[in-house]
Structures are given as structure tokens and as C-alpha cells.
mmCIF file of C-alpha atoms in Angstrom:
data_model
loop_
_atom_site.group_PDB
_atom_site.id
_atom_site.type_symbol
_atom_site.label_atom_id
_atom_site.label_comp_id
_atom_site.label_asym_id
_atom_site.label_seq_id
_atom_site.Cartn_x
_atom_site.Cartn_y
_atom_site.Cartn_z
ATOM 1 C CA UNK A 1 83.764 136.163 92.748
ATOM 2 C CA UNK A 2 82.959 133.415 91.166
ATOM 3 C CA UNK A 3 82.242 129.768 92.199
ATOM 4 C CA UNK A 4 84.155 126.825 91.190
ATOM 5 C CA UNK A 5 83.696 123.299 90.039
ATOM 6 C CA UNK A 6 87.293 121.926 92.300
ATOM 7 C CA UNK A 7 88.243 123.033 94.800
ATOM 8 C CA UNK A 8 92.464 121.420 96.131
ATOM 9 C CA UNK A 9 93.477 121.736 99.598
ATOM 10 C CA UNK A 10 96.721 123.100 98.808
ATOM 11 C CA UNK A 11 98.867 123.418 102.677
ATOM 12 C CA UNK A 12 101.620 125.699 100.439
ATOM 13 C CA UNK A 13 101.911 125.846 97.202
ATOM 14 C CA UNK A 14 106.200 126.092 95.959
ATOM 15 C CA UNK A 15 107.684 129.023 93.585
ATOM 16 C CA UNK A 16 109.255 126.809 91.844
ATOM 17 C CA UNK A 17 113.033 128.474 89.718
ATOM 18 C CA UNK A 18 114.108 125.400 87.076
ATOM 19 C CA UNK A 19 116.906 126.354 85.489
ATOM 20 C CA UNK A 20 116.479 124.656 81.409
ATOM 21 C CA UNK A 21 118.926 124.020 78.390
ATOM 22 C CA UNK A 22 118.725 125.866 75.093
ATOM 23 C CA UNK A 23 121.222 125.705 72.401
ATOM 24 C CA UNK A 24 124.074 126.084 75.061
ATOM 25 C CA UNK A 25 121.527 129.432 76.673
ATOM 26 C CA UNK A 26 120.643 128.457 79.606
ATOM 27 C CA UNK A 27 116.581 128.142 80.237
ATOM 28 C CA UNK A 28 114.755 129.227 83.692
ATOM 29 C CA UNK A 29 111.268 129.011 83.433
ATOM 30 C CA UNK A 30 109.540 130.020 86.856
ATOM 31 C CA UNK A 31 106.547 128.685 88.137
ATOM 32 C CA UNK A 32 103.911 127.792 90.717
ATOM 33 C CA UNK A 33 104.460 124.374 92.227
ATOM 34 C CA UNK A 34 103.873 122.287 93.979
ATOM 35 C CA UNK A 35 101.096 119.004 94.494
ATOM 36 C CA UNK A 36 97.906 120.648 94.873
ATOM 37 C CA UNK A 37 98.780 123.632 91.433
ATOM 38 C CA UNK A 38 100.513 120.520 89.666
ATOM 39 C CA UNK A 39 95.888 119.335 90.289
ATOM 40 C CA UNK A 40 94.359 122.371 90.452
ATOM 41 C CA UNK A 41 96.857 122.911 86.373
ATOM 42 C CA UNK A 42 95.029 119.916 85.117
ATOM 43 C CA UNK A 43 91.586 120.388 85.843
ATOM 44 C CA UNK A 44 91.908 123.667 84.763
ATOM 45 C CA UNK A 45 93.277 123.219 81.694
ATOM 46 C CA UNK A 46 90.771 120.312 81.521
ATOM 47 C CA UNK A 47 88.683 122.952 81.107
ATOM 48 C CA UNK A 48 87.582 123.349 84.851
ATOM 49 C CA UNK A 49 86.308 126.136 87.083
ATOM 50 C CA UNK A 50 89.159 125.996 89.814
ATOM 51 C CA UNK A 51 89.997 127.585 93.015
ATOM 52 C CA UNK A 52 93.538 127.125 95.366
ATOM 53 C CA UNK A 53 92.874 127.387 99.122
ATOM 54 C CA UNK A 54 96.074 127.907 100.779
ATOM 55 C CA UNK A 55 98.743 129.920 103.170
ATOM 56 C CA UNK A 56 100.618 132.042 101.078
ATOM 57 C CA UNK A 57 103.011 134.191 102.947
ATOM 58 C CA UNK A 58 106.091 136.443 102.285
ATOM 59 C CA UNK A 59 107.738 137.024 98.069
ATOM 60 C CA UNK A 60 107.618 133.505 97.089
ATOM 61 C CA UNK A 61 104.066 133.390 98.167
ATOM 62 C CA UNK A 62 102.909 136.385 96.278
ATOM 63 C CA UNK A 63 104.750 135.787 93.274
ATOM 64 C CA UNK A 64 103.106 132.189 93.381
ATOM 65 C CA UNK A 65 99.338 134.321 93.791
ATOM 66 C CA UNK A 66 99.906 136.677 90.332
ATOM 67 C CA UNK A 67 101.088 132.734 89.206
ATOM 68 C CA UNK A 68 98.330 131.105 89.895
ATOM 69 C CA UNK A 69 96.243 133.661 89.100
ATOM 70 C CA UNK A 70 97.777 134.505 85.258
ATOM 71 C CA UNK A 71 97.126 130.853 84.512
ATOM 72 C CA UNK A 72 92.768 131.407 86.316
ATOM 73 C CA UNK A 73 93.046 128.855 88.578
ATOM 74 C CA UNK A 74 91.249 131.333 91.669
ATOM 75 C CA UNK A 75 93.147 131.541 94.417
ATOM 76 C CA UNK A 76 91.496 131.417 97.800
ATOM 77 C CA UNK A 77 94.059 132.046 100.811
ATOM 78 C CA UNK A 78 94.637 132.750 104.564
ATOM 79 C CA UNK A 79 97.515 135.578 104.628
ATOM 80 C CA UNK A 80 100.653 133.519 106.969
ATOM 81 C CA UNK A 81 103.686 134.325 108.287
ATOM 82 C CA UNK A 82 107.279 133.488 106.870
ATOM 83 C CA UNK A 83 107.628 132.526 103.718
ATOM 84 C CA UNK A 84 105.809 130.223 101.136
ATOM 85 C CA UNK A 85 108.076 126.657 100.151
ATOM 86 C CA UNK A 86 110.271 127.760 97.767
ATOM 87 C CA UNK A 87 113.428 125.153 95.381
ATOM 88 C CA UNK A 88 115.888 125.698 92.019
ATOM 89 C CA UNK A 89 116.250 123.321 90.362
ATOM 90 C CA UNK A 90 118.999 122.947 87.715
ATOM 91 C CA UNK A 91 117.764 120.634 85.001
ATOM 92 C CA UNK A 92 120.763 120.968 82.165
ATOM 93 C CA UNK A 93 122.375 117.989 83.075
ATOM 94 C CA UNK A 94 119.604 115.405 82.075
ATOM 95 C CA UNK A 95 118.551 114.873 85.262
ATOM 96 C CA UNK A 96 116.368 117.159 88.845
ATOM 97 C CA UNK A 97 119.522 118.060 91.055
ATOM 98 C CA UNK A 98 118.390 120.631 93.590
ATOM 99 C CA UNK A 99 120.325 123.420 94.246
ATOM 100 C CA UNK A 100 118.099 125.309 97.177
ATOM 101 C CA UNK A 101 114.885 124.678 98.567
ATOM 102 C CA UNK A 102 113.078 126.430 101.190
ATOM 103 C CA UNK A 103 109.911 124.492 103.164
ATOM 104 C CA UNK A 104 108.429 126.802 104.346
ATOM 105 C CA UNK A 105 106.425 127.215 108.102
ATOM 106 C CA UNK A 106 104.714 125.204 110.631
ATOM 107 C CA UNK A 107 100.991 126.944 109.692
ATOM 108 C CA UNK A 108 100.197 128.587 112.820
ATOM 109 C CA UNK A 109 96.316 127.583 114.281
ATOM 110 C CA UNK A 110 95.051 130.978 113.275
ATOM 111 C CA UNK A 111 95.862 130.158 109.806
ATOM 112 C CA UNK A 112 94.799 125.692 110.305
ATOM 113 C CA UNK A 113 91.215 127.542 111.371
ATOM 114 C CA UNK A 114 91.491 130.219 108.513
ATOM 115 C CA UNK A 115 91.986 127.508 105.994
ATOM 116 C CA UNK A 116 89.912 124.661 107.389
ATOM 117 C CA UNK A 117 86.708 127.367 106.894
ATOM 118 C CA UNK A 118 88.248 128.645 103.764
ATOM 119 C CA UNK A 119 88.390 124.705 102.437
ATOM 120 C CA UNK A 120 84.795 123.557 103.537
ATOM 121 C CA UNK A 121 82.324 127.116 102.341
ATOM 122 C CA UNK A 122 85.180 126.241 98.611
ATOM 123 C CA UNK A 123 84.162 122.742 98.339
ATOM 124 C CA UNK A 124 80.436 122.307 100.401
ATOM 125 C CA UNK A 125 79.696 124.819 96.755
ATOM 126 C CA UNK A 126 81.563 123.652 93.796
ATOM 127 C CA UNK A 127 80.794 119.479 94.812
ATOM 128 C CA UNK A 128 84.653 117.484 94.675
ATOM 129 C CA UNK A 129 86.952 118.678 96.442
ATOM 130 C CA UNK A 130 91.309 117.351 95.930
ATOM 131 C CA UNK A 131 92.833 116.730 99.658
ATOM 132 C CA UNK A 132 97.221 117.127 98.485
ATOM 133 C CA UNK A 133 99.517 116.369 100.832
ATOM 134 C CA UNK A 134 102.153 119.420 102.249
ATOM 135 C CA UNK A 135 105.944 120.028 101.497
ATOM 136 C CA UNK A 136 107.064 119.552 105.581
ATOM 137 C CA UNK A 137 105.568 116.414 107.211
ATOM 138 C CA UNK A 138 103.688 119.221 110.142
ATOM 139 C CA UNK A 139 102.886 122.052 107.323
ATOM 140 C CA UNK A 140 99.162 120.678 108.707
ATOM 141 C CA UNK A 141 98.399 118.342 111.661
ATOM 142 C CA UNK A 142 97.482 115.144 110.376
ATOM 143 C CA UNK A 143 94.390 115.223 112.676
ATOM 144 C CA UNK A 144 93.484 117.671 109.637
ATOM 145 C CA UNK A 145 93.136 115.435 107.099
ATOM 146 C CA UNK A 146 90.664 113.610 108.621
ATOM 147 C CA UNK A 147 88.433 116.900 109.910
ATOM 148 C CA UNK A 148 88.224 118.062 106.532
ATOM 149 C CA UNK A 149 87.079 115.072 104.556
ATOM 150 C CA UNK A 150 84.289 114.409 106.962
ATOM 151 C CA UNK A 151 82.532 117.253 107.271
ATOM 152 C CA UNK A 152 83.619 117.618 103.436
ATOM 153 C CA UNK A 153 81.377 114.942 103.456
ATOM 154 C CA UNK A 154 78.932 115.475 106.040
ATOM 155 C CA UNK A 155 77.789 118.386 103.774
ATOM 156 C CA UNK A 156 77.318 115.697 100.006
ATOM 157 C CA UNK A 157 81.348 117.165 98.564
ATOM 158 C CA UNK A 158 83.120 114.007 96.767
ATOM 159 C CA UNK A 159 86.739 114.031 98.616
ATOM 160 C CA UNK A 160 89.598 113.532 96.499
ATOM 161 C CA UNK A 161 92.978 112.227 98.305
ATOM 162 C CA UNK A 162 96.152 111.900 97.338
ATOM 163 C CA UNK A 163 99.037 111.509 99.349
ATOM 164 C CA UNK A 164 100.445 109.010 101.630
ATOM 165 C CA UNK A 165 101.131 107.657 105.587
ATOM 166 C CA UNK A 166 99.815 109.278 107.620
ATOM 167 C CA UNK A 167 98.063 111.703 106.716
ATOM 168 C CA UNK A 168 96.087 109.337 104.199
ATOM 169 C CA UNK A 169 95.042 107.049 107.102
ATOM 170 C CA UNK A 170 93.733 110.079 108.551
ATOM 171 C CA UNK A 171 92.213 111.114 105.266
ATOM 172 C CA UNK A 172 90.076 108.000 104.311
ATOM 173 C CA UNK A 173 88.754 107.241 108.507
ATOM 174 C CA UNK A 174 87.390 111.033 107.651
ATOM 175 C CA UNK A 175 85.818 109.305 104.310
ATOM 176 C CA UNK A 176 86.545 109.410 100.791
ATOM 177 C CA UNK A 177 84.977 109.056 97.436
ATOM 178 C CA UNK A 178 88.838 108.277 95.623
ATOM 179 C CA UNK A 179 91.715 107.505 96.950
ATOM 180 C CA UNK A 180 94.762 108.025 94.194
ATOM 181 C CA UNK A 181 97.747 106.552 95.768
ATOM 182 C CA UNK A 182 101.400 105.048 94.348
ATOM 183 C CA UNK A 183 102.474 101.705 95.544
ATOM 184 C CA UNK A 184 105.878 102.734 96.311
ATOM 185 C CA UNK A 185 103.803 104.243 98.963
ATOM 186 C CA UNK A 186 102.708 101.427 100.652
ATOM 187 C CA UNK A 187 105.021 99.526 101.000
ATOM 188 C CA UNK A 188 107.337 102.911 102.387
ATOM 189 C CA UNK A 189 104.111 103.520 104.632
ATOM 190 C CA UNK A 190 104.514 100.104 105.753
ATOM 191 C CA UNK A 191 100.898 99.349 104.041
ATOM 192 C CA UNK A 192 102.113 97.106 101.205
ATOM 193 C CA UNK A 193 105.122 94.316 102.097
ATOM 194 C CA UNK A 194 106.279 93.692 98.614
ATOM 195 C CA UNK A 195 104.819 95.656 95.130
ATOM 196 C CA UNK A 196 103.691 91.097 94.357
ATOM 197 C CA UNK A 197 100.302 92.188 92.902
ATOM 198 C CA UNK A 198 98.904 90.225 96.582
ATOM 199 C CA UNK A 199 100.267 92.397 98.787
ATOM 200 C CA UNK A 200 99.060 95.834 96.380
ATOM 201 C CA UNK A 201 95.620 94.316 96.269
ATOM 202 C CA UNK A 202 95.138 93.344 99.434
ATOM 203 C CA UNK A 203 96.574 97.424 100.484
ATOM 204 C CA UNK A 204 93.826 98.258 98.187
ATOM 205 C CA UNK A 205 91.423 96.954 100.264
ATOM 206 C CA UNK A 206 91.871 97.348 103.341
ATOM 207 C CA UNK A 207 91.354 100.955 102.156
ATOM 208 C CA UNK A 208 88.610 100.782 101.109
ATOM 209 C CA UNK A 209 87.226 98.594 104.666
ATOM 210 C CA UNK A 210 88.394 101.686 105.976
ATOM 211 C CA UNK A 211 86.907 104.906 104.055
ATOM 212 C CA UNK A 212 87.047 104.838 100.493
ATOM 213 C CA UNK A 213 84.882 104.394 97.768
ATOM 214 C CA UNK A 214 87.378 103.405 95.799
ATOM 215 C CA UNK A 215 90.674 103.496 95.118
ATOM 216 C CA UNK A 216 93.654 103.938 92.313
ATOM 217 C CA UNK A 217 96.914 102.607 93.108
ATOM 218 C CA UNK A 218 99.822 103.537 90.115
ATOM 219 C CA UNK A 219 103.248 100.870 90.092
ATOM 220 C CA UNK A 220 104.931 102.700 87.657
ATOM 221 C CA UNK A 221 105.543 101.520 84.379
ATOM 222 C CA UNK A 222 103.037 98.133 84.729
ATOM 223 C CA UNK A 223 99.421 99.117 84.164
ATOM 224 C CA UNK A 224 97.337 101.186 87.015
ATOM 225 C CA UNK A 225 95.521 98.524 89.365
ATOM 226 C CA UNK A 226 91.986 100.662 90.061
ATOM 227 C CA UNK A 227 88.631 99.370 92.608
ATOM 228 C CA UNK A 228 85.383 99.861 92.530
ATOM 229 C CA UNK A 229 83.114 97.746 94.877
ATOM 230 C CA UNK A 230 85.259 94.838 95.098
ATOM 231 C CA UNK A 231 86.501 94.611 91.491
ATOM 232 C CA UNK A 232 89.990 94.401 89.926
ATOM 233 C CA UNK A 233 90.265 96.518 86.899
ATOM 234 C CA UNK A 234 93.906 96.924 84.988
ATOM 235 C CA UNK A 235 93.922 100.346 83.081
ATOM 236 C CA UNK A 236 96.794 99.949 80.073
ATOM 237 C CA UNK A 237 97.427 103.068 78.738
ATOM 238 C CA UNK A 238 99.624 103.528 75.331
ATOM 239 C CA UNK A 239 103.417 103.448 76.626
ATOM 240 C CA UNK A 240 105.062 106.871 75.861
ATOM 241 C CA UNK A 241 108.402 107.795 75.892
ATOM 242 C CA UNK A 242 109.125 110.103 78.915
ATOM 243 C CA UNK A 243 111.389 113.446 79.133
ATOM 244 C CA UNK A 244 109.710 113.716 82.954
ATOM 245 C CA UNK A 245 107.916 111.458 84.871
ATOM 246 C CA UNK A 246 107.768 113.883 87.943
ATOM 247 C CA UNK A 247 104.035 115.337 88.160
ATOM 248 C CA UNK A 248 102.369 112.452 86.827
ATOM 249 C CA UNK A 249 100.595 111.453 89.327
ATOM 250 C CA UNK A 250 99.248 115.085 90.397
ATOM 251 C CA UNK A 251 97.877 115.358 86.974
ATOM 252 C CA UNK A 252 95.586 111.684 87.096
ATOM 253 C CA UNK A 253 94.281 112.763 90.171
ATOM 254 C CA UNK A 254 93.500 116.915 88.787
ATOM 255 C CA UNK A 255 91.381 114.233 85.784
ATOM 256 C CA UNK A 256 90.116 112.612 87.255
ATOM 257 C CA UNK A 257 88.660 115.514 89.555
ATOM 258 C CA UNK A 258 87.629 116.657 86.243
ATOM 259 C CA UNK A 259 85.788 115.214 84.952
ATOM 260 C CA UNK A 260 83.875 113.626 88.206
ATOM 261 C CA UNK A 261 82.556 117.288 87.980
ATOM 262 C CA UNK A 262 81.749 116.911 85.050
ATOM 263 C CA UNK A 263 79.934 113.456 86.164
ATOM 264 C CA UNK A 264 81.038 111.402 84.234
ATOM 265 C CA UNK A 265 81.189 107.412 86.126
ATOM 266 C CA UNK A 266 83.901 107.094 88.428
ATOM 267 C CA UNK A 267 85.191 104.778 85.961
ATOM 268 C CA UNK A 268 85.470 107.161 83.169
ATOM 269 C CA UNK A 269 87.527 109.314 85.355
ATOM 270 C CA UNK A 270 90.040 107.113 85.656
ATOM 271 C CA UNK A 271 90.415 106.524 82.580
ATOM 272 C CA UNK A 272 90.830 110.390 81.704
ATOM 273 C CA UNK A 273 93.741 110.522 84.090
ATOM 274 C CA UNK A 274 95.568 107.539 83.626
ATOM 275 C CA UNK A 275 95.457 109.515 80.304
ATOM 276 C CA UNK A 276 96.522 112.726 81.513
ATOM 277 C CA UNK A 277 99.776 110.820 83.819
ATOM 278 C CA UNK A 278 100.878 108.760 80.447
ATOM 279 C CA UNK A 279 100.519 112.957 78.826
ATOM 280 C CA UNK A 280 102.301 114.294 80.985
ATOM 281 C CA UNK A 281 105.653 112.061 81.510
ATOM 282 C CA UNK A 282 105.898 113.467 77.932
ATOM 283 C CA UNK A 283 107.165 117.127 79.010
ATOM 284 C CA UNK A 284 108.710 118.971 80.687
ATOM 285 C CA UNK A 285 105.926 120.717 82.475
ATOM 286 C CA UNK A 286 104.195 119.549 85.690
ATOM 287 C CA UNK A 287 100.658 119.061 85.886
ATOM 288 C CA UNK A 288 100.617 120.757 81.811
ATOM 289 C CA UNK A 289 99.670 118.332 78.831
ATOM 290 C CA UNK A 290 97.649 118.473 75.817
ATOM 291 C CA UNK A 291 93.458 118.463 75.741
ATOM 292 C CA UNK A 292 93.540 116.858 72.761
ATOM 293 C CA UNK A 293 96.507 114.701 72.470
ATOM 294 C CA UNK A 294 95.367 113.141 76.720
ATOM 295 C CA UNK A 295 91.281 112.595 75.131
ATOM 296 C CA UNK A 296 93.146 110.739 72.599
ATOM 297 C CA UNK A 297 95.193 108.997 74.710
ATOM 298 C CA UNK A 298 91.388 108.246 77.018
ATOM 299 C CA UNK A 299 89.681 106.724 74.146
ATOM 300 C CA UNK A 300 93.389 103.811 73.638
ATOM 301 C CA UNK A 301 93.053 103.349 77.046
ATOM 302 C CA UNK A 302 91.979 99.732 77.536
ATOM 303 C CA UNK A 303 89.897 98.851 81.301
ATOM 304 C CA UNK A 304 90.516 94.699 82.725
ATOM 305 C CA UNK A 305 89.672 92.523 85.555
ATOM 306 C CA UNK A 306 93.005 92.658 87.401
ATOM 307 C CA UNK A 307 95.010 89.071 85.806
ATOM 308 C CA UNK A 308 97.228 87.856 88.260
ATOM 309 C CA UNK A 309 99.224 85.126 86.484
ATOM 310 C CA UNK A 310 98.766 87.159 83.187
ATOM 311 C CA UNK A 311 100.535 88.887 84.552
ATOM 312 C CA UNK A 312 102.683 86.788 86.298
ATOM 313 C CA UNK A 313 103.525 84.963 82.843
ATOM 314 C CA UNK A 314 104.739 88.513 81.538
ATOM 315 C CA UNK A 315 106.728 89.425 84.257
ATOM 316 C CA UNK A 316 108.674 86.232 83.464
ATOM 317 C CA UNK A 317 108.845 86.791 79.835
ATOM 318 C CA UNK A 318 111.201 90.173 80.572
ATOM 319 C CA UNK A 319 113.173 88.513 84.065
ATOM 320 C CA UNK A 320 116.964 87.298 82.828
ATOM 321 C CA UNK A 321 117.804 83.772 83.288
ATOM 322 C CA UNK A 322 119.450 85.002 86.908
ATOM 323 C CA UNK A 323 116.509 86.460 88.249
ATOM 324 C CA UNK A 324 114.441 83.192 86.904
ATOM 325 C CA UNK A 325 116.413 81.352 88.512
ATOM 326 C CA UNK A 326 116.198 82.286 92.052
ATOM 327 C CA UNK A 327 112.540 83.037 91.352
ATOM 328 C CA UNK A 328 112.423 78.753 91.427
ATOM 329 C CA UNK A 329 114.434 77.955 93.702
ATOM 330 C CA UNK A 330 112.517 80.215 96.588
ATOM 331 C CA UNK A 331 109.098 78.706 95.119
#
């Protein structure tokens, strides 16, 4: 059993079945998916040895294991009861229509203990760990994220969390090297009142005060924001045509982990991550990409101090006359 460069905590990966259409004929794709699998796929694509730690159960769990191992991802698993998560999506109409979904089982105390020990062992050996979420909210106790973050950090592991809500708060309290979060997740969790720069930056600084060394905030089509050492930077990437935006954030996280495991600076790791996320939206495969395209995009990424006045002016240029009139009345 070889040691890995990166360990990904993926409590319950998902067996994904996606129906596309080619020349009027159904084109069916079967993959290992879910947040942790997509992160692991991108990190492995970028040349790193990745171990994915999960509970795998039933027929779907056996298939997930084989699919991940066929991709070259090392699987470190605990045998669970019931069945692992799975879904069937139909994309023939150009959107994701869910036909069926099974969220998997809530993990037992024994499974949780075994999984914690597995992640701790692998993470301390690897030096870089990614904490990802579970399909069902009650699959893993929230406090497990705090414990994993604290235990891994105490052993010198760099810990990246791509979480939201209570899971994110718990992980931050354990101490994190990097938080990756989307702006809508901050709003839904109550950390930010709206998507204004003031609110988002306030929330980023609060997370830093709580225990995050750095924060990467994605904002949909707008440039990502990056907080490190108290400074806010804006990260701009060339605008590309979107095929499927799903998995872009996970591609970003996987690429950040890959770069950090190679010894890159945090700033350079985030640049590569943003490039990987941008490349992923041009493809149908989640957590996928072209290595050469990602590295070329990274060379085109611009990092600059965030200028709120400039962003406000740009937003005004794109706003309709009705929007501007409404803003004037509010002010």
C-alpha cells in the first residue's frame, strides 16, 4: 500500500448515472461522484497520488470502489451497512433532470470511529488533507469535522475544507489552512446578509478570526476573492463558455490541494485552482479537465488587490436603467 500525497475525506461517495444524447441515441455514463470524488479526480489529474477515505456499502459501494481505482485513485474504505449514495440524472434536454436519488445511510458509531482513524492515519502521512461534505446532512456528526481538522493540524497536516453551514463552522473551530466556500453558501448559512462585497468580505474576515488561515470565496460568474494575511485579492480568469457549472468548485479545491502538496505557495495554488474550476465548466465531466488547458489558463489568471469602487462601477455599467433608478432611490 503506497503512501499518498493528498487524502480526501469523502464520507459517502455517490454512484452517478448520467444520460446524455449522441445523434439521437441515449448515451449513458457511469462514474464515481460526489464532492470528494470530484476533488480527488482533479488532484489526481494534476499528477498527485490521492487516497480517498470513505464508507462504502452494498452494490453501489462496490461499483464506486472499482470506478475510483480504475481512475488511479487509491481507495481507503470502511465497510458499511445498507447501500452507498447513488443518483440517475437525465441531461438529454440540456439540463440536469433527476430521475432517482438515494442519499445513502447514516453512518454508525463503529463506522465513524473507523473512518476517523483511517483519515487521521492517511492524512498525517500525506501532509495535505481535504475535508468534504456528505450527501445527507445527518450522515456524519458535525463535530467530526472539528475533531478531524484539529487532529490533522496537530500532526502538521495542511487541512483544506470545502464545506458550508454547521460543518464549515465546526471545521474552522478545529483550525484550517484553507477554507473554500461559495458566496451563496455564506448567505444560506446566515454568515452574510447578501452578496454585496462588504458583506462577503466581512464574513471572510470572521472565518479568518475563527481559525482559517486563508479563505477562497467563489462568486459565480464574478471573480473569486482571496483572503490571506488580512489582505483581500480578486482573482480574474478569462471568461469561457459554460457547458455545466457543476463540479467547478470541487475542481478548484482539488487543484489547490494538488499544488500545495507539490510545495507551491498558497497564492499560486489558488491561481491553479481557479483555472481548474474555469476549465471544468467547459466540460460535461465533473471534476475533470485538460491538464495543459488548466496550466495555460493559470498563466492568464490575474490577481490584484480588490477594489470595491471599481466593482461597483462595473456593476452599474451592466445594470438596467430600472436597476439604477432603484439604487438611486435606496441611496
